[in-house]
Short mmCIF file of C-alpha atoms in Angstrom, two decimals:
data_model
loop_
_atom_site.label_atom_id
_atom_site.label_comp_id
_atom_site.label_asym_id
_atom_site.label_seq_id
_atom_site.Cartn_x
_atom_site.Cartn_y
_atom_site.Cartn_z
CA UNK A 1 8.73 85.41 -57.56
CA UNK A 2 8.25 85.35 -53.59
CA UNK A 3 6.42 82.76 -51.63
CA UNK A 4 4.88 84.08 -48.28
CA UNK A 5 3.86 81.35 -45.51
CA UNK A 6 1.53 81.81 -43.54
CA UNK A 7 2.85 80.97 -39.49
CA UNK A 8 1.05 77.10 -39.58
CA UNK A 9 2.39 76.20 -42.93
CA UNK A 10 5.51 74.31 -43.45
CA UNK A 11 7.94 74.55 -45.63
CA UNK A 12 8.77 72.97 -48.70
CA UNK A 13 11.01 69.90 -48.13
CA UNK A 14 14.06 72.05 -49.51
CA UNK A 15 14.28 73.74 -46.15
CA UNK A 16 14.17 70.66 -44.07
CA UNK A 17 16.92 69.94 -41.80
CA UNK A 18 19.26 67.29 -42.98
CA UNK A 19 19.02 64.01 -40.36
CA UNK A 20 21.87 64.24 -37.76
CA UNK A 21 24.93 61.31 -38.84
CA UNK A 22 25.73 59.09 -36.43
CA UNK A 23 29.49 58.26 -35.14
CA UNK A 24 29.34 55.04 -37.17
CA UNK A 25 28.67 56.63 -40.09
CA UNK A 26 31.66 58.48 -40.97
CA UNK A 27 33.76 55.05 -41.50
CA UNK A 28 30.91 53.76 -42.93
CA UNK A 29 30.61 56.41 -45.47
CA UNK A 30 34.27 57.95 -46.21
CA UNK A 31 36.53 54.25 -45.81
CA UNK A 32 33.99 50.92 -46.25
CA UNK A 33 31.76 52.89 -48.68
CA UNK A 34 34.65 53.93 -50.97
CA UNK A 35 36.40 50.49 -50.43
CA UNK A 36 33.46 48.70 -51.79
CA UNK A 37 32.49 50.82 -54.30
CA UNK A 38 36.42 50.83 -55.80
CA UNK A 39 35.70 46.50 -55.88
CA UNK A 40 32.20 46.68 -57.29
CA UNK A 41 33.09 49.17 -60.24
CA UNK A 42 35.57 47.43 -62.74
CA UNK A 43 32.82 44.26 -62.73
CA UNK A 44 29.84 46.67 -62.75
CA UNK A 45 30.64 48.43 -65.68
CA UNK A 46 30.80 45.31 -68.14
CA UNK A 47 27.52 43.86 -66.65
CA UNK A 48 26.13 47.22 -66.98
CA UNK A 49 26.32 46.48 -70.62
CA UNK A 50 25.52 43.20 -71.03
CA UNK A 51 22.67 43.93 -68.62
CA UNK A 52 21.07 47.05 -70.77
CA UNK A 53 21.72 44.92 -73.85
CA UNK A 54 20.35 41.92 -73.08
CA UNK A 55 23.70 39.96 -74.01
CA UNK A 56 23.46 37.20 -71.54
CA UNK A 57 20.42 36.01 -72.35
CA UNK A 58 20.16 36.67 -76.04
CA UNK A 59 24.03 34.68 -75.90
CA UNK A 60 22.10 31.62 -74.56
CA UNK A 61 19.38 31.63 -76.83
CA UNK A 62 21.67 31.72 -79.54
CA UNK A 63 23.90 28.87 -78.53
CA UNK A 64 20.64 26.47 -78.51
CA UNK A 65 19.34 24.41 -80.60
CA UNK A 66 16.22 21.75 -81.03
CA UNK A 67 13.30 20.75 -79.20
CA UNK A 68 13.45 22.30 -75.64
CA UNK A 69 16.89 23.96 -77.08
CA UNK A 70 18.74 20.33 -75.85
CA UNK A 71 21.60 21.52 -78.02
CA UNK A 72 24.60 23.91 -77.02
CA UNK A 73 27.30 24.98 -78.98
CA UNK A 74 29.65 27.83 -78.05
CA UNK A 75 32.90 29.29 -78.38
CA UNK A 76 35.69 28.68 -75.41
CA UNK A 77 38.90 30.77 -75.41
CA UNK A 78 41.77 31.38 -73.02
CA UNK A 79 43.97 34.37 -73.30
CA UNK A 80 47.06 34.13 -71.03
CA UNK A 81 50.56 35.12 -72.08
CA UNK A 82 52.55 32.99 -74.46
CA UNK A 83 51.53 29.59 -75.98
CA UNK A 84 48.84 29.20 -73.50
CA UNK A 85 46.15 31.29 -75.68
CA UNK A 86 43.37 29.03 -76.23
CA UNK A 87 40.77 28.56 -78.68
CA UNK A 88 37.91 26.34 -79.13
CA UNK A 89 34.54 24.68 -79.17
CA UNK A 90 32.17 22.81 -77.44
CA UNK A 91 28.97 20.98 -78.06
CA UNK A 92 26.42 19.74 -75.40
CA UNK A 93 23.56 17.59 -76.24
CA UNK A 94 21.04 16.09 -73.38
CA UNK A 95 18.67 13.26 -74.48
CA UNK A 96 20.60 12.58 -77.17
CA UNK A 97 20.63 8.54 -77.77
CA UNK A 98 17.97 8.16 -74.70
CA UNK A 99 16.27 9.70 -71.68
CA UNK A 100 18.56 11.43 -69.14
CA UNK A 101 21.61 10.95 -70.70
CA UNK A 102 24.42 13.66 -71.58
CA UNK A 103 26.80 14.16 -74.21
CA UNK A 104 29.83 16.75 -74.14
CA UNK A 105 32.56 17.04 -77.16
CA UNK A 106 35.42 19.98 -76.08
CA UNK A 107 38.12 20.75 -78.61
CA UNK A 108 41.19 23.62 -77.79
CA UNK A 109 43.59 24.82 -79.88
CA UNK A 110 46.63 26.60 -78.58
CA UNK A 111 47.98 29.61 -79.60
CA UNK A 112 51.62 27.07 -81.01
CA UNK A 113 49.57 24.43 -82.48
CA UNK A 114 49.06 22.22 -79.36
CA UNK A 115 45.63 20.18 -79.38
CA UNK A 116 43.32 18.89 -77.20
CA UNK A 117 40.06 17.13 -77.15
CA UNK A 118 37.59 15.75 -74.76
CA UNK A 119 34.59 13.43 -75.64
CA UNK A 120 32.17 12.65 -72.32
CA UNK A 121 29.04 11.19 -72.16
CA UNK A 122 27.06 10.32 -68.95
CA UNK A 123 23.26 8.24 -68.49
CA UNK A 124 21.36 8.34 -65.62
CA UNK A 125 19.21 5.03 -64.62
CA UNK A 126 21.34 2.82 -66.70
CA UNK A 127 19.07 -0.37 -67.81
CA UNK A 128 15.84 1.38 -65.73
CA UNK A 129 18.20 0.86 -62.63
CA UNK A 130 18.89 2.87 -59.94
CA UNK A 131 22.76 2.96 -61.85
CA UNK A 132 24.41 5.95 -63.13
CA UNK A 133 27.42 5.30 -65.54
CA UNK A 134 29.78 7.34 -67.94
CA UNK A 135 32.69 7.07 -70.62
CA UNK A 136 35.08 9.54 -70.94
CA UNK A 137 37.74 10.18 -73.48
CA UNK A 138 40.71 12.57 -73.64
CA UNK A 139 43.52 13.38 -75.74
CA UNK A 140 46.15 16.50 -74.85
CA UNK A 141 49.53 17.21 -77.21
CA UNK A 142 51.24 19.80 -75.45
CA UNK A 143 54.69 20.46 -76.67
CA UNK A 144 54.75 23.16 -73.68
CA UNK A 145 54.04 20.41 -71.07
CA UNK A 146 55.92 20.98 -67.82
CA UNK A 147 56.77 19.14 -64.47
CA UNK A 148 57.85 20.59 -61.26
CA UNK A 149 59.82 19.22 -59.01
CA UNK A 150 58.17 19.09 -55.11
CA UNK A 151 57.49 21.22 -52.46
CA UNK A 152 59.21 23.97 -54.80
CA UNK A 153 57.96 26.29 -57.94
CA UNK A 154 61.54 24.53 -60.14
CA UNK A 155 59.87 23.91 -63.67
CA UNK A 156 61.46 21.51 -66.60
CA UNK A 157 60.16 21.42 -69.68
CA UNK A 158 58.81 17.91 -70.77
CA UNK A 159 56.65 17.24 -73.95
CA UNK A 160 54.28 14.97 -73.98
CA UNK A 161 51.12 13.56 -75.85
CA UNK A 162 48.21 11.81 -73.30
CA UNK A 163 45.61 9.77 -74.32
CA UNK A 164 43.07 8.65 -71.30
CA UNK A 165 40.03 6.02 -71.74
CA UNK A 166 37.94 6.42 -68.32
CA UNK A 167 34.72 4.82 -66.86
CA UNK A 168 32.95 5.43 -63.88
CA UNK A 169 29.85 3.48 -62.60
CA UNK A 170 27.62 4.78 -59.43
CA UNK A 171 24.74 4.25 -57.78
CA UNK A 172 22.71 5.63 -54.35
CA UNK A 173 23.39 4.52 -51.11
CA UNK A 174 20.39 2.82 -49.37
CA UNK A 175 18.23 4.09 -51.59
CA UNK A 176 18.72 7.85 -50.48
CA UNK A 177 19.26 10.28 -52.69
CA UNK A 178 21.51 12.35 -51.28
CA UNK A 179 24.26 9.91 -50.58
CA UNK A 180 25.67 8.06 -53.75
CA UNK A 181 28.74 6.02 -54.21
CA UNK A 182 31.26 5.25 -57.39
CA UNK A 183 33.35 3.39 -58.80
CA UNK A 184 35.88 4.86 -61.43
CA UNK A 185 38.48 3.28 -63.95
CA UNK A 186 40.87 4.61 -66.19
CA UNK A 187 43.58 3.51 -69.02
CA UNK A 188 46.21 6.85 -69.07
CA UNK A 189 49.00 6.53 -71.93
CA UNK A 190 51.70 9.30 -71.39
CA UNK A 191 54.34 9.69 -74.20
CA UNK A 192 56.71 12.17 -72.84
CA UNK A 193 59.86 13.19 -74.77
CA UNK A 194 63.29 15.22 -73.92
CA UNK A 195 63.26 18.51 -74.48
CA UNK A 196 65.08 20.62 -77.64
CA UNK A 197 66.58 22.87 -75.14
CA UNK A 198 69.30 20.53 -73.29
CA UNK A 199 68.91 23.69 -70.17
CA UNK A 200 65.79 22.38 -69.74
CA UNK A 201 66.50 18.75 -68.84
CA UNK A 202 66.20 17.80 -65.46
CA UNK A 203 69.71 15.89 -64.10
CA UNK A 204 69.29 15.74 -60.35
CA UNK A 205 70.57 12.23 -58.14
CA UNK A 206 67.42 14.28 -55.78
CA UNK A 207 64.84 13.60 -58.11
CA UNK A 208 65.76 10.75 -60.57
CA UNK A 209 65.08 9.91 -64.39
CA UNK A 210 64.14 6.55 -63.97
CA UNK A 211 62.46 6.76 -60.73
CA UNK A 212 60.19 9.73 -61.37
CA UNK A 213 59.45 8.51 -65.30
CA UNK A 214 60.78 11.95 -66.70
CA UNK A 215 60.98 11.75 -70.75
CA UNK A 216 59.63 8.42 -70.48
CA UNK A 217 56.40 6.37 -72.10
CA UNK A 218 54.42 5.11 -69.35
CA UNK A 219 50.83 3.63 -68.69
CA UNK A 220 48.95 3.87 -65.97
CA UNK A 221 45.23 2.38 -64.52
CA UNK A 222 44.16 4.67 -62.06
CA UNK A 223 40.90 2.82 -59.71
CA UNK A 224 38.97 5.38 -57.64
CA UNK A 225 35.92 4.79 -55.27
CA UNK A 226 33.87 7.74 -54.23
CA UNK A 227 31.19 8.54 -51.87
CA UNK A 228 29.52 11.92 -52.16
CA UNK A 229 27.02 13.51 -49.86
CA UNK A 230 24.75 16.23 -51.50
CA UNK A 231 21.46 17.90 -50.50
CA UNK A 232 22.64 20.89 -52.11
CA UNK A 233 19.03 23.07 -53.45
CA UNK A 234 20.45 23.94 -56.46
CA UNK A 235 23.02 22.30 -58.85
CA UNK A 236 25.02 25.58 -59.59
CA UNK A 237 23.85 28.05 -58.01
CA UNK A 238 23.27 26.73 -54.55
CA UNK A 239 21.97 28.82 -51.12
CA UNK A 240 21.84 26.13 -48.58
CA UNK A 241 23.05 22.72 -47.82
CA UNK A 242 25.85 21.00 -47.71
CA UNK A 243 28.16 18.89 -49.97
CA UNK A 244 30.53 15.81 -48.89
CA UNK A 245 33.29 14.08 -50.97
CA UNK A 246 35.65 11.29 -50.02
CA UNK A 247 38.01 9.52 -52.65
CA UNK A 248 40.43 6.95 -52.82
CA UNK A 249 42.05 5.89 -56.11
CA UNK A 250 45.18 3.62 -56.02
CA UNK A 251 47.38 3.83 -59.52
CA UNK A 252 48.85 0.81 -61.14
CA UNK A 253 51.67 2.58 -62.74
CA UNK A 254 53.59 0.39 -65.73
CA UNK A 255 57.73 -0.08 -66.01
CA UNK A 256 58.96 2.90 -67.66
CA UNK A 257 59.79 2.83 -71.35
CA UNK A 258 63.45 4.46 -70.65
CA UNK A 259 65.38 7.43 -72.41
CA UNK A 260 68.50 7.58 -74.31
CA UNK A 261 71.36 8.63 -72.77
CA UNK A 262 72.71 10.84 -75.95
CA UNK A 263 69.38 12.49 -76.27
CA UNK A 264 69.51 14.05 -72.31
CA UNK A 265 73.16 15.18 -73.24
CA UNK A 266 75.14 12.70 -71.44
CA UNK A 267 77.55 10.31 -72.75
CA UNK A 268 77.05 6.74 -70.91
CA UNK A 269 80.10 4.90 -69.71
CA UNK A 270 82.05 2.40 -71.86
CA UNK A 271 80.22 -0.38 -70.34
CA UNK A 272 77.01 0.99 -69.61
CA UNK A 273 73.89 0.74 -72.29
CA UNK A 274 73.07 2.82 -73.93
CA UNK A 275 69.20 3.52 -72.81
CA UNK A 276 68.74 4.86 -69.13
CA UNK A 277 66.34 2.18 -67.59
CA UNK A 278 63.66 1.99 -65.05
CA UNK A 279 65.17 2.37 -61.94
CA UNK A 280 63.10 -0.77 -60.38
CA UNK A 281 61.19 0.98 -58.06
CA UNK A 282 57.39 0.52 -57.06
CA UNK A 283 55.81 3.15 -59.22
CA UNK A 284 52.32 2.46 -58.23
CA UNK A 285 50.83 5.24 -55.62
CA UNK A 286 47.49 6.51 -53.62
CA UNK A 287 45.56 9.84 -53.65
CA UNK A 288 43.42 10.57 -50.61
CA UNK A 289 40.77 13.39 -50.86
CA UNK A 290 38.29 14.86 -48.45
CA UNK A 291 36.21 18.31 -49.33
CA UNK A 292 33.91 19.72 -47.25
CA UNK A 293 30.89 22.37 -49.02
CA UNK A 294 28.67 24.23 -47.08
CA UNK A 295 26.39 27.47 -47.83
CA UNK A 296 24.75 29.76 -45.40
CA UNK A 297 21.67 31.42 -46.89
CA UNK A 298 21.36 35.41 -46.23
CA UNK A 299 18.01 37.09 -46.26
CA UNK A 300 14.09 36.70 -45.79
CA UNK A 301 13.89 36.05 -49.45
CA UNK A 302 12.54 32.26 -50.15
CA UNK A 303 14.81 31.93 -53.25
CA UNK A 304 18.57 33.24 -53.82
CA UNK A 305 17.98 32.80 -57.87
CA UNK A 306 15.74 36.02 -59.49
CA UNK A 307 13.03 35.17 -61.47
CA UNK A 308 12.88 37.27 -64.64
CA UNK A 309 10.80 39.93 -62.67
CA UNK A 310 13.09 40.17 -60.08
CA UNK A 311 16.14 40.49 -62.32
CA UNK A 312 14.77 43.21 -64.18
CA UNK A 313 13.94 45.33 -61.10
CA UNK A 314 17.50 44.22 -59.45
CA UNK A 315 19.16 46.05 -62.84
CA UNK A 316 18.29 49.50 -61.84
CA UNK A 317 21.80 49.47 -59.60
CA UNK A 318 23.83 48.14 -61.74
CA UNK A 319 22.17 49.71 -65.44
CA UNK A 320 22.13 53.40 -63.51
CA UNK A 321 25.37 52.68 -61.59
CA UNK A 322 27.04 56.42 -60.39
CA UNK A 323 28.63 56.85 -57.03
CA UNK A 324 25.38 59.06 -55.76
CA UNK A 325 23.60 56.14 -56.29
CA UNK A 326 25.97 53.71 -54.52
CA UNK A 327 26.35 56.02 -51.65
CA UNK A 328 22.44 56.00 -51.14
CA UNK A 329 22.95 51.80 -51.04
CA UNK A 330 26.17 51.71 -48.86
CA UNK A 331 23.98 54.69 -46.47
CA UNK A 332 23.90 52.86 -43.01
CA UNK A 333 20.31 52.63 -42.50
CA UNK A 334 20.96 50.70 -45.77
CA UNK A 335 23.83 48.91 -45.00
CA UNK A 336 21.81 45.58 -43.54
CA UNK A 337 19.95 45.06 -46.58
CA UNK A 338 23.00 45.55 -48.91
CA UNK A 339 24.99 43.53 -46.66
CA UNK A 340 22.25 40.58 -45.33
CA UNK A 341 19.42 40.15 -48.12
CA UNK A 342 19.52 37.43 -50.40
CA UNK A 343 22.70 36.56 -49.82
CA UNK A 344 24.80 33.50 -49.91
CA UNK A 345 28.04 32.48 -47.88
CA UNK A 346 30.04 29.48 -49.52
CA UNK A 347 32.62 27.54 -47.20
CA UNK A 348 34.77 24.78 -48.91
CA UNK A 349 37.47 22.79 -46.96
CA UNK A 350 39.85 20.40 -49.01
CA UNK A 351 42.42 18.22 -48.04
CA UNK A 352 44.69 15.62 -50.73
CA UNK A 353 47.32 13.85 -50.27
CA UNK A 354 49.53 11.28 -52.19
CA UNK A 355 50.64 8.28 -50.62
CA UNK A 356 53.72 6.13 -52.14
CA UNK A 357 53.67 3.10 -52.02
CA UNK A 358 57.73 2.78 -52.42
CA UNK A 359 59.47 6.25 -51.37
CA UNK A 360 61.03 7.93 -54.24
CA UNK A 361 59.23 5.72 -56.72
CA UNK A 362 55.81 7.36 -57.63
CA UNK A 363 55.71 9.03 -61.55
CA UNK A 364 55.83 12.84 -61.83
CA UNK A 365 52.24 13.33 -62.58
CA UNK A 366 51.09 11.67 -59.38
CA UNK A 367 51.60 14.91 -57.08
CA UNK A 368 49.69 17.50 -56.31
CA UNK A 369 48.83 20.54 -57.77
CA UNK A 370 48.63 23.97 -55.84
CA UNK A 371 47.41 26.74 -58.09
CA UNK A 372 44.31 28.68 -59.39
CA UNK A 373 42.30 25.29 -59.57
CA UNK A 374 43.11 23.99 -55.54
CA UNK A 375 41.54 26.80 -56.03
CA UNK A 376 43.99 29.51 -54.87
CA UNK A 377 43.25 31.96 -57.45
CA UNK A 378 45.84 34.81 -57.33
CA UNK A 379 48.24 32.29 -58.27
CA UNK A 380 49.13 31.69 -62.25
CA UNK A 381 52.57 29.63 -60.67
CA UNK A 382 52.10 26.34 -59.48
CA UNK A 383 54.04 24.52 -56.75
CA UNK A 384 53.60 20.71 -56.37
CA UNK A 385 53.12 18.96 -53.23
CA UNK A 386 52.81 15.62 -51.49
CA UNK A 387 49.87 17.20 -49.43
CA UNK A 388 47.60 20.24 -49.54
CA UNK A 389 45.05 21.53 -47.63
CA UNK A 390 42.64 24.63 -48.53
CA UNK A 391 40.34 26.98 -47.50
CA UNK A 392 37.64 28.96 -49.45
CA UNK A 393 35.21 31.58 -48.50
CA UNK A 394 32.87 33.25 -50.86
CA UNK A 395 30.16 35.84 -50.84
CA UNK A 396 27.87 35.56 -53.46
CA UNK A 397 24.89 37.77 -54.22
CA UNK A 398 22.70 37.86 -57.47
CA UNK A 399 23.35 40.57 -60.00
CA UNK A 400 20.94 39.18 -62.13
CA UNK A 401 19.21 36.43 -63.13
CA UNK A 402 22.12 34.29 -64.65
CA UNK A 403 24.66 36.19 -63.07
CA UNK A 404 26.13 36.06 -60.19
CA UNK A 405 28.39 38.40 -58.39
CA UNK A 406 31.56 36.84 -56.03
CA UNK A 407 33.96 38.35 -53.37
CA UNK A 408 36.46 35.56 -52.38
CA UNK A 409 38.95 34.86 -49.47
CA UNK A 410 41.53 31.66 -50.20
CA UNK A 411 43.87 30.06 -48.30
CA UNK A 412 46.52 27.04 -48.12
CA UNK A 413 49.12 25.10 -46.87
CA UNK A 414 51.21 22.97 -48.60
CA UNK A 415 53.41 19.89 -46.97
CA UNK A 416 55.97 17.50 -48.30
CA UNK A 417 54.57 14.87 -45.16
CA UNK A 418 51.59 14.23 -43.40
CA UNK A 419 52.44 15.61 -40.11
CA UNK A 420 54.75 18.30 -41.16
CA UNK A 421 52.39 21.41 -42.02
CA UNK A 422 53.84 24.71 -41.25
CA UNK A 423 53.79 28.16 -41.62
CA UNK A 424 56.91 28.52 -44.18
CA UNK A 425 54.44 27.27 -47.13
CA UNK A 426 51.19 29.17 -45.79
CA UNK A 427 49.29 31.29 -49.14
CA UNK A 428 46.82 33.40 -49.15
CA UNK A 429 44.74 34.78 -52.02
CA UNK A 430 41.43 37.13 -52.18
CA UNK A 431 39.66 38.20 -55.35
CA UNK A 432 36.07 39.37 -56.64
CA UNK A 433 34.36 38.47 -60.34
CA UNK A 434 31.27 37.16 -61.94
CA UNK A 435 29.82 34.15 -62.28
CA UNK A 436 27.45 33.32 -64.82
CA UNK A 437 25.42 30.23 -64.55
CA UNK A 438 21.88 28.55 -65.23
CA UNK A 439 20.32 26.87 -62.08
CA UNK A 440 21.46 23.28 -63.62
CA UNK A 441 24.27 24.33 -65.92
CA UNK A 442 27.46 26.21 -65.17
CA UNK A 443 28.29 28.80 -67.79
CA UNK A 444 31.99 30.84 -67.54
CA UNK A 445 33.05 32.77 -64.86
CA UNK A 446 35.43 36.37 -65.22
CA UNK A 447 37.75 36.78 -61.84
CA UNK A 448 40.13 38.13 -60.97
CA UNK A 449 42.49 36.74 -58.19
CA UNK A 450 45.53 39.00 -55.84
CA UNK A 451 47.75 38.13 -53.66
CA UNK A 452 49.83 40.34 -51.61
CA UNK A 453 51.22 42.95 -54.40
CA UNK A 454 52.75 40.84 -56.74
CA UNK A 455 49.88 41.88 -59.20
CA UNK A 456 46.82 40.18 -60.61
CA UNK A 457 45.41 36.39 -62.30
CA UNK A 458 42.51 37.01 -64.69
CA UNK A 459 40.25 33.75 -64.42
CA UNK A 460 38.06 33.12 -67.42
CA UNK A 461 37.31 29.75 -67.60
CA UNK A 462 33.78 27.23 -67.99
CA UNK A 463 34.90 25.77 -64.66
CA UNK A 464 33.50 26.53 -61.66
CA UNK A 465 35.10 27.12 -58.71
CA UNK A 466 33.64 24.42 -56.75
CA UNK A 467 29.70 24.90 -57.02
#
């Protein structure tokens, strides 16, 4: 069939001339486009799924229980290589003896047999006061436990069985309600043992048995005051504001319970005893820490979370994800509102540092940690430090109503003193994920964390990052 037109008609839109590209948007199109698209895809296709099928939702309706579904109960796992495979439970409960209170029971079992258990429960307006108090109890048997020796990644192998009674009491300052200050006390009993493997035992005149409390029973009463700044909009899943921490806890650390010389493989002299000792030092030490939160809101939009409206029209991308359709988004007439709407920036800064109050004398477990929690997290290694500092970037944008999608851009230095940062022990890490979260509850998170080429750390975890 032929279609005549007459010489004032106009063509179908078939014939019309495609709109002239700009120089920008060759880059835009064949390297940022691609890029992009390569980072969204490996996350897009899972929450396609769980998006079409209603699995995120339908997950948290199931998990709930009682009047106004106060009751959680859930699964927890942790697949990593080796013993590290975890298993386990958990079971949250608010109102649950009285009015704005909170009560939390975590169990894990590892993939050798190692245990461990967590019991917390928090109140808010203690006695109709302006108080907020908590109790928490914890017990860890890991066989696998290890220590590592400072300012390097040198890992022994130490077992040991914790038990940890804590209590922290808090309360507004001036009665605002965004500054609030507490005061935190623990009992920590750590029964560390030698080792099967005698190649594993730690003999070093650097880093010393009885000064450093290796395969030795020890108590400790850590006492921590905090004061915390927080106008944040939204517990965790926050667009704007800003969030301040500064805490100080000094650790009474007890004598150390000493080791036996024929169980670290070394025959003692004629004269000596037989039990290695405390060396005599002051074991007691302080742990500084300052982090800085802030989030810059994106967008025209008066909320970053979706309502349940919003989320179903925001599925269309990510339910009929193909590449036509994310070249149409990434187009770059398109490219502010991909980029700029409803959008959400998060900044944290953190500094720690341990203080001892002899040199040479504070216990293993009192250094700092640099790995995926700091959180640097394309590291699985950890190196421990005398003082770290860290910086976090995230872009956040909402995939859908619980979930939220996260590029991320770490960095850190680590120092063995207070004024001797450098370069040598500078890290950097970058990474993109989900994160899947209730405005006031924090659900799991699925990451995954790079750094350099030396490959890539799968976070799953019910922690979150920061907020």
């Amino acid at each position: 069939m032929v279609y005549a037109y007459a010489e004032d008609e106009t063509p179908s839109d078939s014939t019309e001339q495609a709109p002239e590209k700009s120089a920008m948007s060759w880059p835009l199109e064949y390297i940022i486009q691609p890029f992009l698209n390569g980072l969204i895809y490996p996350v897009a296709k899972p929450v396609d799924y769980a998006i079409k099928n209603g699995i995120i939702e339908k997950s948290v309706e199931l998990i709930s229980f009682g009047e106004d579904y106060k009751i959680m109960i859930y699964p927890s796992f942790n697949f990593k290589p080796g013993s590290r495979t975890m298993v386990g439970a958990n079971y949250r409960h608010r109102s649950v003896f009285f009015n704005r209170d909170y009560l939390v029971l975590q169990g894990e079992y590892y993939a050798n047999g190692d245990v461990g258990f967590t019991a917390r429960y928090n109140k808010q307006s203690l006695f109709g006061t302006r108080f907020f108090g908590g109790f928490r109890y914890d017990i860890d048997l890991d066989r696998d436990s290890r220590f590592t020796i400072p300012e390097t990644k040198s890992n022994y192998l130490q077992p040991d069985s914790s038990f940890q009674f804590s209590w922290r009491l808090g309360a507004p300052i001036a009665y605002t309600s965004n500054w609030n200050a507490e005061l935190s006390t623990s009992l920590y009993f750590s029964r560390a043992s030698h080792p099967d493997v005698q190649d594993s035992i730690l003999i070093s005149d650097e880093y010393k048995i009885e000064d450093r409390g290796l395969y030795q029973n020890v108590m400790q009463i850590p006492i921590g005051l905090s004061f915390v700044y927080d106008n944040l909009d939204c517990p965790y899943a926050p667009s704007r504001g800003s969030r301040i921490v500064l805490n100080g806890n000094y650790t009474i650390v007890g004598e150390y319970s000493g080791v036996r010389y024929e169980d670290l493989g070394i025959t003692p002299e004629e004269d000596q005893d037989k039990v290695l000792k405390d060396g005599g030092l002051n074991h007691d030490f302080i742990i500084t820490e300052f982090i800085f939160q802030h989030y810059f809101y994106l967008g025209n939009a008066k909320k970053y979370v979706l309502s349940a409206k919003e989320g179903r029209e925001n599925r269309r991308f990510y339910t009929d994800f193909s590449w036509d359709e994310a070249v149409r988004v990434w187009r770059p007439e398109q490219v502010r509102n991909t980029l700029f709407e409803r959008r959400v920036i998060a900044v944290q800064y953190r500094m720690v540092n341990l203080w001892e109050v002899e040199e040479g004398g504070a216990p293993h477990n009192a250094f700092i940690t640099l790995n995926a929690r700091s959180p640097l997290r394309g590291y699985g290694d950890k190196w421990t430090t005398h003082n770290l500092m860290t910086l976090s970037m995230e872009y956040r944008w909402p995939v859908d109503r619980l979930v939220d999608g996260v590029l991320f851009d770490e960095y850190a230095l680590i120092a063995p003193k207070i004024d001797k940062w450098s370069l040598d022990h500078y890290y950097n890490s970058w990474g993109f994920g989900i994160r899947v979260r209730m405005p006031n509850m924090y659900l799991f998170r699925v990451q995954f964390g790079f750094h350099g080429l030396h490959g890539v750390n799968l976070i799953l975890t019910i922690a979150p990052e920061f907020r």
